[in-house]
Short mmCIF file of C-alpha atoms and ligand atoms in Angstrom, two decimals:
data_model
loop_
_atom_site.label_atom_id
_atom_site.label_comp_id
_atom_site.label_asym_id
_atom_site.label_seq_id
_atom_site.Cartn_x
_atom_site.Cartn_y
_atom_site.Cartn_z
CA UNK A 1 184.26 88.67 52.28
CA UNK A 2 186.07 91.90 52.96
CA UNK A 3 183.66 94.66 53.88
CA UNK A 4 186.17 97.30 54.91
CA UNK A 5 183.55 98.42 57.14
CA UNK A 6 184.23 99.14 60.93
CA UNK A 7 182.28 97.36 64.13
CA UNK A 8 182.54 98.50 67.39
CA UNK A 9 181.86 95.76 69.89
CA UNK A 10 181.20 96.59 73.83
CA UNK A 11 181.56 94.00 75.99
CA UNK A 12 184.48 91.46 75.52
CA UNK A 13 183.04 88.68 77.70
CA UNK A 14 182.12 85.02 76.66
CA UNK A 15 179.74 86.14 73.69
CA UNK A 16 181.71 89.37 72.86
CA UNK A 17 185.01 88.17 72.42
CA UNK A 18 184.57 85.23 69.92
CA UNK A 19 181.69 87.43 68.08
CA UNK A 20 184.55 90.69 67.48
CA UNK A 21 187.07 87.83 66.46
CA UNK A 22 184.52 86.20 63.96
CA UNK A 23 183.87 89.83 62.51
CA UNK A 24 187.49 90.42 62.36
CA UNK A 25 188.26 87.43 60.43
CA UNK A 26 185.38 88.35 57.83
CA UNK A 27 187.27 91.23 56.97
CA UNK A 28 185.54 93.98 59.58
CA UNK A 29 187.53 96.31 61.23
CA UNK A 30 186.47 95.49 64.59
CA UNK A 31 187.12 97.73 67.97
CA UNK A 32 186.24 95.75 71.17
CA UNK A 33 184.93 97.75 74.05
CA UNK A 34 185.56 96.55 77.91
CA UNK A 35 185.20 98.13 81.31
CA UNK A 36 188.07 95.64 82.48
CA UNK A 37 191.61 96.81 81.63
CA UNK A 38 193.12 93.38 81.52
CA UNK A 39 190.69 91.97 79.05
CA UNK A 40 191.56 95.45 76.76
CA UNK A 41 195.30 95.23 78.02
CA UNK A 42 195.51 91.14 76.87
CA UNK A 43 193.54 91.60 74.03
CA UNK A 44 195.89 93.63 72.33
CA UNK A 45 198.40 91.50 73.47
CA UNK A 46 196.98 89.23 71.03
CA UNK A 47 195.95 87.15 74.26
CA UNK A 48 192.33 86.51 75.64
CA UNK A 49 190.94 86.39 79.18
CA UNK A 50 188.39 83.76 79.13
CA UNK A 51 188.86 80.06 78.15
CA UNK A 52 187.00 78.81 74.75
CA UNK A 53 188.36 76.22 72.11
CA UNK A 54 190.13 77.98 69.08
CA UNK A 55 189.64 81.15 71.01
CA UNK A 56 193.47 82.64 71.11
CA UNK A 57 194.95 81.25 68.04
CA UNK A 58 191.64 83.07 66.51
CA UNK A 59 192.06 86.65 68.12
CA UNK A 60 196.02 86.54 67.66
CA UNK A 61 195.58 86.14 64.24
CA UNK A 62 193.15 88.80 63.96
CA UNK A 63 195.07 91.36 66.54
CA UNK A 64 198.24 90.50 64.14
CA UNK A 65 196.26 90.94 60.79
CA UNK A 66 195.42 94.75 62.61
CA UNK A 67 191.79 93.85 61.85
CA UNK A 68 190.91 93.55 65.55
CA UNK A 69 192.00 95.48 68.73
CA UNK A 70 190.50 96.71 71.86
CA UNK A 71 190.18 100.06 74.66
CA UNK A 72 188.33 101.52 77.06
CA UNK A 73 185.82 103.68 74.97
CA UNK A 74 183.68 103.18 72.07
CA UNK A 75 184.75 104.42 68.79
CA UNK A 76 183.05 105.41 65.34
CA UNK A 77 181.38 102.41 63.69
CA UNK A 78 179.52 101.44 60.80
CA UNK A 79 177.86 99.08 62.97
CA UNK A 80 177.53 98.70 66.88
CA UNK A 81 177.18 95.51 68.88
CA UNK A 82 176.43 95.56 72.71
CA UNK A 83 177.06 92.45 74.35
CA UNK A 84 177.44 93.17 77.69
CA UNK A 85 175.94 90.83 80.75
CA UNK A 86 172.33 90.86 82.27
CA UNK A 87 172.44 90.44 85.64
CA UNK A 88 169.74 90.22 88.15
CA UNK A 89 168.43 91.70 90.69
CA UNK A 90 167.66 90.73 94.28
CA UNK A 91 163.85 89.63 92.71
CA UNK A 92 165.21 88.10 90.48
CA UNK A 93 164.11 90.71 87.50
CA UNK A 94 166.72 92.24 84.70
CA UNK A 95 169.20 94.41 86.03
CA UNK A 96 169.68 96.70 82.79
CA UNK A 97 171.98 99.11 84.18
CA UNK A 98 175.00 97.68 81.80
CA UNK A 99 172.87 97.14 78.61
CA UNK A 100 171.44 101.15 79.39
CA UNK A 101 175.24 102.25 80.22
CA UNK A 102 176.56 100.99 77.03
CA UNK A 103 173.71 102.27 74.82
CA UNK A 104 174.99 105.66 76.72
CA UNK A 105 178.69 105.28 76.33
CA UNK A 106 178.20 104.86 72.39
CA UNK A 107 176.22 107.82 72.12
CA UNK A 108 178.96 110.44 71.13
CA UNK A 109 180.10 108.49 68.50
CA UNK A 110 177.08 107.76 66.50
CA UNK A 111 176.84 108.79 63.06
CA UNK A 112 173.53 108.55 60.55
CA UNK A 113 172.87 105.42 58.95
CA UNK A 114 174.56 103.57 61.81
CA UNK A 115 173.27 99.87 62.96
CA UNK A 116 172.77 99.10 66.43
CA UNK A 117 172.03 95.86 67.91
CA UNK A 118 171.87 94.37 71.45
CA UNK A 119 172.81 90.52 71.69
CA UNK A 120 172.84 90.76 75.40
CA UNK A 121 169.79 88.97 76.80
CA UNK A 122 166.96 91.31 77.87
CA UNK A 123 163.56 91.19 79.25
CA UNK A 124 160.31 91.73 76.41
CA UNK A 125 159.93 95.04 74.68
CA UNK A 126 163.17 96.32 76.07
CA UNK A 127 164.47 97.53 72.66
CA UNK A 128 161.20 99.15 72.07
CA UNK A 129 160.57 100.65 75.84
CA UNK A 130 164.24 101.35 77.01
CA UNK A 131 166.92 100.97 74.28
CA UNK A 132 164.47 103.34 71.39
CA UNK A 133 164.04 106.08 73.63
CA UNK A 134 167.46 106.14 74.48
CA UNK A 135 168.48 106.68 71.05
CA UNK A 136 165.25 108.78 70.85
CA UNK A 137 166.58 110.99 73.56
CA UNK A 138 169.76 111.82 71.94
CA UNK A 139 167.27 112.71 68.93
CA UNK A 140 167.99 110.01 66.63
CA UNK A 141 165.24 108.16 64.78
CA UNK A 142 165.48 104.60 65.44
CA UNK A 143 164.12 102.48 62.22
CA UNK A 144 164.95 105.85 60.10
CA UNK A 145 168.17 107.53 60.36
CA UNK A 146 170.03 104.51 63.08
CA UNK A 147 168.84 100.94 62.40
CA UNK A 148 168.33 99.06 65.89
CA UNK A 149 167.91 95.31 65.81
CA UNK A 150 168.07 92.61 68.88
CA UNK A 151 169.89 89.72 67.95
CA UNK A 152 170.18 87.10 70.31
CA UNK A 153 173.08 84.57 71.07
CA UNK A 154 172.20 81.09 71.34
CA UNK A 155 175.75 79.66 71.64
CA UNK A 156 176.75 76.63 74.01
CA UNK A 157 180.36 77.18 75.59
CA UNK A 158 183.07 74.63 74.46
CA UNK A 159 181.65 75.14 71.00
CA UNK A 160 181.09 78.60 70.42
CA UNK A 161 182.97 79.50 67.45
CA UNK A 162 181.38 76.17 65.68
CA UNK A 163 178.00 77.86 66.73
CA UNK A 164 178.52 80.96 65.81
CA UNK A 165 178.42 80.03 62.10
CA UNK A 166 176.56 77.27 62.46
CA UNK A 167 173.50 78.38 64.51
CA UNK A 168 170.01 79.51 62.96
CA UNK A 169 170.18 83.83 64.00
CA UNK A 170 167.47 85.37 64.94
CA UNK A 171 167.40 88.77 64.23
CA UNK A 172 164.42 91.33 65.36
CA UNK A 173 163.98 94.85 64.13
CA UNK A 174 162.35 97.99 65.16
CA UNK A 175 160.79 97.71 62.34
CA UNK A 176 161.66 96.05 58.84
CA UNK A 177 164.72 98.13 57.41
CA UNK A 178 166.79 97.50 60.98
CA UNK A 179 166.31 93.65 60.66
CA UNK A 180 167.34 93.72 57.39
CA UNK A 181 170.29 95.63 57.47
CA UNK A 182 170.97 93.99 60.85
CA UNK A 183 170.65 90.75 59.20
CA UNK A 184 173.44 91.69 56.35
CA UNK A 185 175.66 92.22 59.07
CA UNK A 186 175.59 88.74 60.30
CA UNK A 187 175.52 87.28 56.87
CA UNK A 188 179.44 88.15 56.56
CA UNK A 189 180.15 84.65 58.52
CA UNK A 190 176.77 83.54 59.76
CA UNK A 191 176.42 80.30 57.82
CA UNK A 192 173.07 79.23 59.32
CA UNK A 193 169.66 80.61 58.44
CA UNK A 194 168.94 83.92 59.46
CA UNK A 195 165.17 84.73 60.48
CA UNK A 196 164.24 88.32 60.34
CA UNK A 197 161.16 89.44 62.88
CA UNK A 198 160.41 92.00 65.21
CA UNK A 199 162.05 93.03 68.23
CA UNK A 200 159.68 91.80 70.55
CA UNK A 201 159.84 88.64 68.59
CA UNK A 202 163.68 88.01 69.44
CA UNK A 203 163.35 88.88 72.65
CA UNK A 204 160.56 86.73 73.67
CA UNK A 205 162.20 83.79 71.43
CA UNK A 206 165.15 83.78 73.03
CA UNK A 207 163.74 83.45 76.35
CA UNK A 208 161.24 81.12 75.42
CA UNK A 209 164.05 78.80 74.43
CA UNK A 210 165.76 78.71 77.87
CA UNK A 211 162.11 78.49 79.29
CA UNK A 212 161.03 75.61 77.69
CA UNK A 213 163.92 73.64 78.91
CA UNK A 214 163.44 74.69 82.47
CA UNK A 215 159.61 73.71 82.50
CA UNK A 216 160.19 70.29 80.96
CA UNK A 217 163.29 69.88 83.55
CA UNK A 218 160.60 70.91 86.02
CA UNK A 219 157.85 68.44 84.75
CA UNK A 220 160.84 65.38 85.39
CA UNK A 221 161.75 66.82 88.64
CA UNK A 222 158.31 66.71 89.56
CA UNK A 223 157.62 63.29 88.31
CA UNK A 224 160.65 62.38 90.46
CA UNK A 225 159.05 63.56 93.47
CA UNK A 226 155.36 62.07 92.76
CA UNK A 227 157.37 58.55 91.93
CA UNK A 228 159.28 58.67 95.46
CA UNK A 229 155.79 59.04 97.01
CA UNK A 230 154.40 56.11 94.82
CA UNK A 231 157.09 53.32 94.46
CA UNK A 232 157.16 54.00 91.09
CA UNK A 233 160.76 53.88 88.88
CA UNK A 234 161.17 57.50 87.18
CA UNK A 235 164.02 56.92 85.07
CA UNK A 236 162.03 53.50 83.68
CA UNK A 237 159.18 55.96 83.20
CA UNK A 238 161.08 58.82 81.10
CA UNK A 239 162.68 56.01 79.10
CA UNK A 240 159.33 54.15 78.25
CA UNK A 241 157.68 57.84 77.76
CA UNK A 242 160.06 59.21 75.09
CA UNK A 243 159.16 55.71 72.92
CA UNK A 244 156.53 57.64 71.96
CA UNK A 245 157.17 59.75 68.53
CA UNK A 246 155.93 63.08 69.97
CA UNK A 247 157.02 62.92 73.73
CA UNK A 248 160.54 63.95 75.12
CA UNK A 249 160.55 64.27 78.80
CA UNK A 250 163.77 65.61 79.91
CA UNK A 251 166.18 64.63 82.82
CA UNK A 252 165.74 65.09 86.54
CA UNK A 253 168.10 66.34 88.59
CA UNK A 254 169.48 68.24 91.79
CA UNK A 255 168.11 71.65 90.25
CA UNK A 256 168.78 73.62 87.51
CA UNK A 257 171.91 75.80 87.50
CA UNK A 258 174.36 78.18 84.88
CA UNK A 259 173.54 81.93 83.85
CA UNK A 260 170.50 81.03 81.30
CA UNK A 261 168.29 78.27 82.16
CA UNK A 262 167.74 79.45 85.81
CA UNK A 263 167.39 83.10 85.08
CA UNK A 264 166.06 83.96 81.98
CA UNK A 265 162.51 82.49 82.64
CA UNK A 266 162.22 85.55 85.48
CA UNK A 267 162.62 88.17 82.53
CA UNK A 268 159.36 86.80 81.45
CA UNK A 269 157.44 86.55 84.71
CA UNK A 270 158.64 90.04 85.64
CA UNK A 271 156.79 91.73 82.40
CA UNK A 272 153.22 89.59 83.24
CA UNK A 273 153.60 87.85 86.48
CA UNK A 274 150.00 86.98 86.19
CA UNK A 275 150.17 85.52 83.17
CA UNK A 276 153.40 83.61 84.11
CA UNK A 277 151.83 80.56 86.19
CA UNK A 278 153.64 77.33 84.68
CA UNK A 279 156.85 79.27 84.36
CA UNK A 280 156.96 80.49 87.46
CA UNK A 281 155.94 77.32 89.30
CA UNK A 282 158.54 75.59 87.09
CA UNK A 283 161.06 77.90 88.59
CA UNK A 284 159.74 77.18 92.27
CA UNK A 285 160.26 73.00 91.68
CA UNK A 286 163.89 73.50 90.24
CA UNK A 287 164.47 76.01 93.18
CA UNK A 288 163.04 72.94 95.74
CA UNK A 289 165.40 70.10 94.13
CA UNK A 290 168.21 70.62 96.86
CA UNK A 291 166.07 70.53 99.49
CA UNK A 292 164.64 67.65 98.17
CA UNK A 293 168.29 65.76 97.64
CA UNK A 294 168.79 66.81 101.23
CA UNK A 295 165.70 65.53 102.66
CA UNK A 296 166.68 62.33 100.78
CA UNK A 297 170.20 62.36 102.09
CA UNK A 298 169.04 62.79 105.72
CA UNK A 299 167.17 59.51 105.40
CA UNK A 300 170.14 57.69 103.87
CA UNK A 301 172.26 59.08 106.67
CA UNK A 302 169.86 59.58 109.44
CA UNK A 303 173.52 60.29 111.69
CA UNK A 304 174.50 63.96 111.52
CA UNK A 305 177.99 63.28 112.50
CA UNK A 306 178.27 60.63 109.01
CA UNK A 307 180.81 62.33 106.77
CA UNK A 308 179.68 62.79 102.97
CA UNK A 309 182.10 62.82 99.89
CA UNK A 310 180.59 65.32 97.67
CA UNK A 311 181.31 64.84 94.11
CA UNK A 312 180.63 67.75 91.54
CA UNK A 313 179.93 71.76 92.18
CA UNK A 314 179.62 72.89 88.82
CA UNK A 315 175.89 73.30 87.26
CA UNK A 316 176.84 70.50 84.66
CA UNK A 317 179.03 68.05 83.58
CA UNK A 318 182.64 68.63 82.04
CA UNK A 319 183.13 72.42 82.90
CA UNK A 320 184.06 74.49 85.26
CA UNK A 321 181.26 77.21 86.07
CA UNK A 322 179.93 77.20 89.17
CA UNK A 323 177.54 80.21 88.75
CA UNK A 324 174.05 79.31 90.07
CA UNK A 325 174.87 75.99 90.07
CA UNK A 326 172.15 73.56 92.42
CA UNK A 327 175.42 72.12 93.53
CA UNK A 328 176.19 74.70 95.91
CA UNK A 329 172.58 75.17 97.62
CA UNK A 330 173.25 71.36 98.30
CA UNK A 331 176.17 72.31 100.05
CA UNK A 332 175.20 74.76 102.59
CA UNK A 333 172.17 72.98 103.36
CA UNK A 334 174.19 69.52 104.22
CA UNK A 335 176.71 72.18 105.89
CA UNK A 336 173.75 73.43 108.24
CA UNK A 337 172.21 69.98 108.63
CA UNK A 338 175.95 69.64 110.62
CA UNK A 339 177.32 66.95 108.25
CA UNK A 340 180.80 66.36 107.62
CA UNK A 341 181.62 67.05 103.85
CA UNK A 342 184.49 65.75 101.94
CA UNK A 343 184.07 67.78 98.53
CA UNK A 344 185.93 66.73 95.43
CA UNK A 345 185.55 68.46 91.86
CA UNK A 346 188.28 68.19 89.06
CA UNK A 347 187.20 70.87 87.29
CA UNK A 348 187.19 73.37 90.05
CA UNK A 349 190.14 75.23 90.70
CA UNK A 350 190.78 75.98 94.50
CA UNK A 351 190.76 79.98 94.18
CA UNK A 352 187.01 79.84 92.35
CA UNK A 353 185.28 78.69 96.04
CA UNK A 354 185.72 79.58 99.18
CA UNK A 355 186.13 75.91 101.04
CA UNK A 356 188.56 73.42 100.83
CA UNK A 357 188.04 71.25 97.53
CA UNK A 358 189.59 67.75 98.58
CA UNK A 359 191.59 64.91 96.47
CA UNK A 360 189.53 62.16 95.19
CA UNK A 361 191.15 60.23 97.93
CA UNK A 362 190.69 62.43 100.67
CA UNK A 363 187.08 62.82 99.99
CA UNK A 364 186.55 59.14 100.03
CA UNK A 365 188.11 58.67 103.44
CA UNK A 366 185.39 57.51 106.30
CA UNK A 367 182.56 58.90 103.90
CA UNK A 368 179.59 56.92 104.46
CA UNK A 369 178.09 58.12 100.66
CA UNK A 370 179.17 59.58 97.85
CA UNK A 371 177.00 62.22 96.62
CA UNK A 372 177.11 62.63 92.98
CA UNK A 373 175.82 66.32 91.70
CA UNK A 374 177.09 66.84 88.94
CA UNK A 375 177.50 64.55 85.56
CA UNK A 376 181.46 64.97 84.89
CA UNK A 377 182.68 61.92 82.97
CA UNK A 378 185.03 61.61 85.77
CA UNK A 379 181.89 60.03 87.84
CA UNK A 380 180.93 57.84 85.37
CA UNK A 381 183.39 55.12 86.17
CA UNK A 382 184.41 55.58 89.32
CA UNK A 383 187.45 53.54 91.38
CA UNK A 384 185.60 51.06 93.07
CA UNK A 385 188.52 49.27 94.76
CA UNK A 386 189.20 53.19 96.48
CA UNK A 387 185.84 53.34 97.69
CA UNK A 388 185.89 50.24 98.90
CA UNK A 389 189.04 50.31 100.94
CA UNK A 390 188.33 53.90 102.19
CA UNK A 391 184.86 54.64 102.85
CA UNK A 392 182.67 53.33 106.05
CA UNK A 393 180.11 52.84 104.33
CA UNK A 394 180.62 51.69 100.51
CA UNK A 395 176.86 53.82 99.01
CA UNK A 396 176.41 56.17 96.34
CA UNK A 397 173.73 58.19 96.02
CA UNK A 398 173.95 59.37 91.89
CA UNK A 399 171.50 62.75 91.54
CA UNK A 400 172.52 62.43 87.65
CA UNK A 401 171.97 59.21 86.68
CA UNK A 402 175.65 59.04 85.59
CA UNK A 403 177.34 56.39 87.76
CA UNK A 404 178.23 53.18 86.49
CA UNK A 405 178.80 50.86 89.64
CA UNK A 406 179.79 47.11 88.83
CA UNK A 407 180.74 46.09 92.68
CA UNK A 408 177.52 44.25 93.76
CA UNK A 409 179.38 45.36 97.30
CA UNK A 410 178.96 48.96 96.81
CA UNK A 411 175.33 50.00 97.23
CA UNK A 412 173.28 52.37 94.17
CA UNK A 413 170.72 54.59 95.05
CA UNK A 414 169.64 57.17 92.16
CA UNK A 415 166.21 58.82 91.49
CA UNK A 416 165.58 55.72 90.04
CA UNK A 417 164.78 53.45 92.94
CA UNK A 418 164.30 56.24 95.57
CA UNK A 419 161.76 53.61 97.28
CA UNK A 420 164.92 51.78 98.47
CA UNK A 421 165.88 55.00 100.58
CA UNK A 422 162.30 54.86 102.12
CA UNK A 423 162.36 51.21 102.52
CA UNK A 424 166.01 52.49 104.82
CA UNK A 425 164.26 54.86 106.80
CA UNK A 426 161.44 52.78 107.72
CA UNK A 427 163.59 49.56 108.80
N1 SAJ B 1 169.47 70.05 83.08
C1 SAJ B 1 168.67 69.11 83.71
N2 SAJ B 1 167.99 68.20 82.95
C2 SAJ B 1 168.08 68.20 81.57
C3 SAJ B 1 168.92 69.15 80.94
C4 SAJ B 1 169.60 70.06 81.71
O1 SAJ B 1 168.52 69.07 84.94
O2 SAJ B 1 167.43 67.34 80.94
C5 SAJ B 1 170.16 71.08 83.88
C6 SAJ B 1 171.68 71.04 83.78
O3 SAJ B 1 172.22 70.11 84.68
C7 SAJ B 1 172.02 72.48 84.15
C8 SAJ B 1 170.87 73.28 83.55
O4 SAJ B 1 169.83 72.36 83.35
O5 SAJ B 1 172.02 72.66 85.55
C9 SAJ B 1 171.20 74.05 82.27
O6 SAJ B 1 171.96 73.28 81.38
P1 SAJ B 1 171.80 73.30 79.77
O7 SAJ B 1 172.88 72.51 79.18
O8 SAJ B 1 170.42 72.91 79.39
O9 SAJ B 1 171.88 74.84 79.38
P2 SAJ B 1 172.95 76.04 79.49
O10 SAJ B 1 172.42 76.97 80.54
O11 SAJ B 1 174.36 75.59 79.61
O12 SAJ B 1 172.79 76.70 78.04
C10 SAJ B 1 171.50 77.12 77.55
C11 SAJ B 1 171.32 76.61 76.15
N3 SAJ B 1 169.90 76.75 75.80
C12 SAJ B 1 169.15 75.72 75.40
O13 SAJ B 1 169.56 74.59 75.26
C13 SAJ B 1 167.70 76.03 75.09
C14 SAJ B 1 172.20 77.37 75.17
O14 SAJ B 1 171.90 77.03 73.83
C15 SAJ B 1 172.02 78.88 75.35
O15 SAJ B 1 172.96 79.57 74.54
C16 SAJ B 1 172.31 79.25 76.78
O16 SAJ B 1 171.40 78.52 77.62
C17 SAJ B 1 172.12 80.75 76.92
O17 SAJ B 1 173.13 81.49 76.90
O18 SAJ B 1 170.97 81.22 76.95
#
């Protein structure tokens, strides 16, 4: 479809990039906006900054075709898209400052008739309470003479261009007119189905998403820690559980980690804190995991001087993003505690932390247990004749559930059969 229409797209980050590309190569004439110079500088380069399958061959096709480039400023548009981060505060609640700073920056160059729509993820009745009487401000009519829409991004990294088309969009207007003509925007690739509600509707959607995962994570955590005080099997539980046609209790682990799962929920309990009770206890037990892997390695290792091979930092399995990741709590408590850490990732590059990341190898050597954290498939079958001829102590202690271990000499503990560390401690 060639609309010979122009986007301008601010923000050229993970959900940015791919979305300008995607426009470009559905025949809009798409202007990225970024604050960084090296994404603009690359990006017209015909290069990208950030790592995502199909990514560059995508945006040098489109930077070559002249249907996609990038600078500094926003530019006249048909159509805007703001896509910039979310971060949050100290308290955890929305820091808007980039989503309110790029509503700004476009100002200047909006004409009548223009669509506007945030995919960046924002707190309940932001479109209507801050982004509106932005636009208001500059005295445009938002639903009249500029269309303003929210339209979340629901994409998983690793498969983002496949999602992009694929995914169901869910597109929320300030009122009806916006959402539709939002929604024709998206129909030039989106080859899901696209829902059409309100704003607040999006907004709350999106986050309810993110927030159901984290409660029902929370509810297995939970059952974790109510099985270690009962003898009772969790994993057997959760298996026997999810026979049931209607029931599908997640998986436990050593917290919840990554930019969505572990933040978003806090967008809600800032806007009704009262209101907010299971969320924001389900927050609280994720938060409480690491201690709890701790309190469960100090029994296994009752020794402070026992060296531990850490396996994993990211916040899950097979990439490399350590943001928020449980992983790293773990860390600096078993760094406190005084224990000696050995700490192996494959995914991690050196320069991303700020302590030494060890070979497999070196990791293993004198480590009385290998902590797994994170589910690479790396850790799923590990090289049991290396942990047997260089650890002290041949036991793994798997947070995931991930490890396969086939040496009867090497010793499994998971959150499984957490009644075999208590059995340990009182021996
Ligand atoms: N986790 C568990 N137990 C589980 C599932 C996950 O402990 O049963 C943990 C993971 O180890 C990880 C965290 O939860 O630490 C989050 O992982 P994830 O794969 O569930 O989610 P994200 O944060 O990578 O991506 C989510 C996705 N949302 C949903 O699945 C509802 C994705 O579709 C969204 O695009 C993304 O958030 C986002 O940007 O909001």
């Amino acid at each position: 479809m060639n609309t010979n229409k122009n986007m301008c797209v601010i923000g050229l980050g993970y959900i940015g990039l791919p979305t300008s590309a995607m426009f470009a190569k559905s025949g809009w004439s798409v202007t990225g906006v970024d604050v960084n110079p090296l994404a603009v500088e690359k990006l017209n380069k015909g290069e990208i900054h950030i790592e995502e399958i199909g990514l560059k061959e995508l945006v040098e096709n489109e930077v070559e075709a002249g249907r996609l480039r990038a600078q500094l400023e926003p530019t006249e548009a048909d159509c805007f898209i703001i896509a910039v981060p979310t971060p949050h505060n100290e308290d955890n609640s929305a820091d808007l400052n980039y989503v309110i700073e790029a509503t700004k920056s476009m100002l200047p160059f909006l004409k009548e008739g223009n669509t506007v729509i945030i995919e960046s993820t924002i707190p309940p009745r932001t479109i209507n309470d801050v982004i509106a009487p932005i636009l208001k401000e500059a005295r445009w009519k938002p639903g009249k003479d500029i269309y303003l829409a929210h339209c979340p991004e629901r994409v998983l990294p690793g498969r983002i261009l496949i999602e992009l088309v694929e995914n169901t969009r869910i597109i929320g207007g300030i009122n009806e007119v916006s959402a539709q003509k939002a929604a024709d925007v998206y129909r030039s690739f989106v080859k899901g189905s696209i829902l059409v509600t309100s704003a607040v509707s999006a907004e709350m959607s999106k986050l309810m998403e993110n927030t159901y995962r984290d409660v029902n994570i929370a509810l297995a955590n939970e059952l974790v820690k109510i099985s270690e005080k009962l003898d009772v099997n969790a994993l057997e539980v959760i298996q026997l559980a999810n026979h049931h046609p209607r029931v599908n209790l997640h998986q436990p682990g050593p917290g919840v980690g990554g930019h969505c799962l572990a933040v978003d929920p806090y967008f809600i309990i800032e806007k009704a804190p009262e209101q907010s009770i299971l969320i924001s206890h389900s927050r609280k037990i994720n938060n409480s995991m690491p201690e709890f892997v701790v309190s469960q390695v100090k029994k296994l290792l009752p020794d402070i001087d026992s060296k531990i091979a850490v396996f994993g930092l990211t916040y899950k399995g097979n990439i490399d993003d350590v943001r928020e990741s449980p992983a790293m709590n773990i860390l600096s408590l078993l760094q406190t505690e005084g224990y000696k850490l050995g700490i192996y990732d494959p995914h991690v590059q050196q320069d991303q932390v700020n302590f030494y990341i060890s070979t497999f190898e070196d990791a293993l050597q004198n480590a009385e247990c290998i902590l797994v954290l994170t589910d690479h498939n790396e850790f799923k079958q590990l090289d049991e004749e290396s942990i047997l001829n260089k650890m002290k102590n041949p036991v793994v202690f798997d947070t995931k559930n991930c490890v396969v271990i086939n040496s009867s000499d090497i010793i499994y503990f998971g959150f499984g059969n957490l009644d075999k560390i208590k059995a340990l401690q009182k021996a």
